[in-house]
Amino acid sequence: MSKKWKPVFNPFERYPEKALAITGTISLLLSVLLFWWAKQTNDGVYHVSPKADLSLTGSLSEAIICTLVVGTLLWALGKTINPKTRIIDVLNATLIHRIPLTIGILVLQLPFIKSVMDQILQAVKSNRLETLSGAALWTSTLVSLLMLAFFVYAIVLLVNGFRTAVHARKTVHYLLFAAVLIVAELIYRLLLYPLLSTL
Amino acid sequence: MKLPIYCPSCENPLKVSQLKCDSCNTQVNGNYELPLYLKLSREEQDFIMEFFLASGSIKEMSKQAGISYPTMRNKMDDMIEKIKKMTSNV
């Protein structure tokens, strides 16, 4: 990776923990407002769906719990791999990696994209997909690719943040990292979200 | 002048074979090991010196180098590992 792009893909190598923590916390709070305004619920750590009656408390709880579940599990894994791992470094990685995901939700709220998504939803509901215009299909394909790019970028940030915090070097560390993300998704989706959705 | 620590021909570690007194020209010949510090690369020696000058504070070093604390700590851990290996091979 060139020096120019390193801070973009691995800001954890360069920036001090305070700057990362402030940026991460501000972006988390902005994402709470965005999710609440857009009425989008985090029904999985990496899954979002519409929820018309989402409250601000609900949005805040989801954002905090999602971050804490991933952060705590990764920190526990980090401590096992390297006892010198600090919770602040893992939490910073968890907070910062959610920024691209938040930007993704923001992009989906752009009026012309929202309108295309609504058209597709209506067409699916009425089982008349053939009525969709070429432009709508192209837009939805491009938006899907863009969302995929945001998701990949988020995971790259989390991997790099974890690697820097833990000094992970072996393949087994990355396999355990992937396993922890799956466990976090399961814990959140099956145990925590059903409790949070009542808020 | 940079002290060579590896043989330019076969790349094995070099040893000290001669020491000389500049004042009376006495020469001592033998087969001496280089001290551990001198077996490290110039960058690694500089790293240790910077660590010493920063009063052993990785945080201070990371500030001076413009990199994050965990990155500096990881560099330090890599060096510790290297030195441990070197000392265990002696």
PDB file of C-alpha atoms in Angstrom, chain B residues 6-74:
ATOM      1  CA  TYR B   6      27.832  -9.076   8.020  1.00  0.00           C
ATOM      2  CA  CYS B   7      30.441 -10.552   5.673  1.00  0.00           C
ATOM      3  CA  PRO B   8      30.110  -8.925   2.235  1.00  0.00           C
ATOM      4  CA  SER B   9      31.123 -12.227   0.663  1.00  0.00           C
ATOM      5  CA  CYS B  10      29.066 -14.929   2.406  1.00  0.00           C
ATOM      6  CA  GLU B  11      26.727 -12.732   4.567  1.00  0.00           C
ATOM      7  CA  ASN B  12      27.603 -14.507   7.821  1.00  0.00           C
ATOM      8  CA  PRO B  13      28.003 -12.387  10.996  1.00  0.00           C
ATOM      9  CA  LEU B  14      31.440 -10.772  11.327  1.00  0.00           C
ATOM     10  CA  LYS B  15      33.638 -11.012  14.440  1.00  0.00           C
ATOM     11  CA  VAL B  16      36.332  -8.717  15.812  1.00  0.00           C
ATOM     12  CA  SER B  17      39.856  -9.985  15.071  1.00  0.00           C
ATOM     13  CA  GLN B  18      42.031  -6.970  15.802  1.00  0.00           C
ATOM     14  CA  LEU B  19      42.097  -4.008  18.212  1.00  0.00           C
ATOM     15  CA  LYS B  20      44.672  -1.271  18.104  1.00  0.00           C
ATOM     16  CA  CYS B  21      45.859   1.437  20.500  1.00  0.00           C
ATOM     17  CA  ASP B  22      46.225   4.684  18.558  1.00  0.00           C
ATOM     18  CA  SER B  23      48.657   6.071  21.131  1.00  0.00           C
ATOM     19  CA  CYS B  24      51.398   3.395  21.271  1.00  0.00           C
ATOM     20  CA  ASN B  25      50.380   1.295  18.257  1.00  0.00           C
ATOM     21  CA  THR B  26      49.935  -1.872  20.363  1.00  0.00           C
ATOM     22  CA  GLN B  27      47.777  -4.368  18.498  1.00  0.00           C
ATOM     23  CA  VAL B  28      45.690  -7.093  20.095  1.00  0.00           C
ATOM     24  CA  ASN B  29      44.663 -10.014  17.934  1.00  0.00           C
ATOM     25  CA  GLY B  30      41.974 -12.531  18.800  1.00  0.00           C
ATOM     26  CA  ASN B  31      38.544 -13.780  17.981  1.00  0.00           C
ATOM     27  CA  TYR B  32      35.987 -11.571  19.752  1.00  0.00           C
ATOM     28  CA  GLU B  33      32.196 -11.484  19.476  1.00  0.00           C
ATOM     29  CA  LEU B  34      30.646  -8.138  18.542  1.00  0.00           C
ATOM     30  CA  PRO B  35      28.548  -6.749  21.404  1.00  0.00           C
ATOM     31  CA  LEU B  36      24.805  -7.409  20.929  1.00  0.00           C
ATOM     32  CA  TYR B  37      24.025  -3.717  20.332  1.00  0.00           C
ATOM     33  CA  LEU B  38      26.468  -3.611  17.426  1.00  0.00           C
ATOM     34  CA  LYS B  39      24.916  -6.689  15.856  1.00  0.00           C
ATOM     35  CA  LEU B  40      21.727  -4.729  15.281  1.00  0.00           C
ATOM     36  CA  SER B  41      21.109  -2.682  12.152  1.00  0.00           C
ATOM     37  CA  ARG B  42      21.735   1.066  12.249  1.00  0.00           C
ATOM     38  CA  GLU B  43      17.971   1.740  12.332  1.00  0.00           C
ATOM     39  CA  GLU B  44      17.526  -0.634  15.242  1.00  0.00           C
ATOM     40  CA  GLN B  45      20.406   0.969  17.127  1.00  0.00           C
ATOM     41  CA  ASP B  46      18.833   4.393  16.513  1.00  0.00           C
ATOM     42  CA  PHE B  47      15.500   3.051  17.768  1.00  0.00           C
ATOM     43  CA  ILE B  48      17.079   1.902  21.031  1.00  0.00           C
ATOM     44  CA  MET B  49      18.870   5.227  21.432  1.00  0.00           C
ATOM     45  CA  GLU B  50      15.629   7.150  20.843  1.00  0.00           C
ATOM     46  CA  PHE B  51      13.865   4.939  23.390  1.00  0.00           C
ATOM     47  CA  PHE B  52      16.605   5.735  25.917  1.00  0.00           C
ATOM     48  CA  LEU B  53      16.460   9.464  25.189  1.00  0.00           C
ATOM     49  CA  ALA B  54      12.674   9.424  25.559  1.00  0.00           C
ATOM     50  CA  SER B  55      13.187   8.072  29.116  1.00  0.00           C
ATOM     51  CA  GLY B  56      11.790   4.710  28.083  1.00  0.00           C
ATOM     52  CA  SER B  57       8.419   6.152  27.103  1.00  0.00           C
ATOM     53  CA  ILE B  58       6.866   4.510  24.031  1.00  0.00           C
ATOM     54  CA  LYS B  59       4.152   7.163  24.148  1.00  0.00           C
ATOM     55  CA  GLU B  60       6.730   9.958  23.885  1.00  0.00           C
ATOM     56  CA  MET B  61       8.516   8.142  21.061  1.00  0.00           C
ATOM     57  CA  SER B  62       5.296   7.678  19.130  1.00  0.00           C
ATOM     58  CA  LYS B  63       4.553  11.408  19.508  1.00  0.00           C
ATOM     59  CA  GLN B  64       7.999  12.327  18.191  1.00  0.00           C
ATOM     60  CA  ALA B  65       7.764   9.884  15.281  1.00  0.00           C
ATOM     61  CA  GLY B  66       4.203  10.927  14.375  1.00  0.00           C
ATOM     62  CA  ILE B  67       2.792   7.421  14.620  1.00  0.00           C
ATOM     63  CA  SER B  68       0.268   5.875  16.976  1.00  0.00           C
ATOM     64  CA  TYR B  69       1.099   4.262  20.317  1.00  0.00           C
ATOM     65  CA  PRO B  70       0.178   0.680  19.291  1.00  0.00           C
ATOM     66  CA  THR B  71       2.287   0.970  16.110  1.00  0.00           C
ATOM     67  CA  MET B  72       5.314   2.056  18.130  1.00  0.00           C
ATOM     68  CA  ARG B  73       4.643  -0.680  20.716  1.00  0.00           C
ATOM     69  CA  ASN B  74       4.439  -3.249  17.893  1.00  0.00           C
TER      70      ASN B  74
END
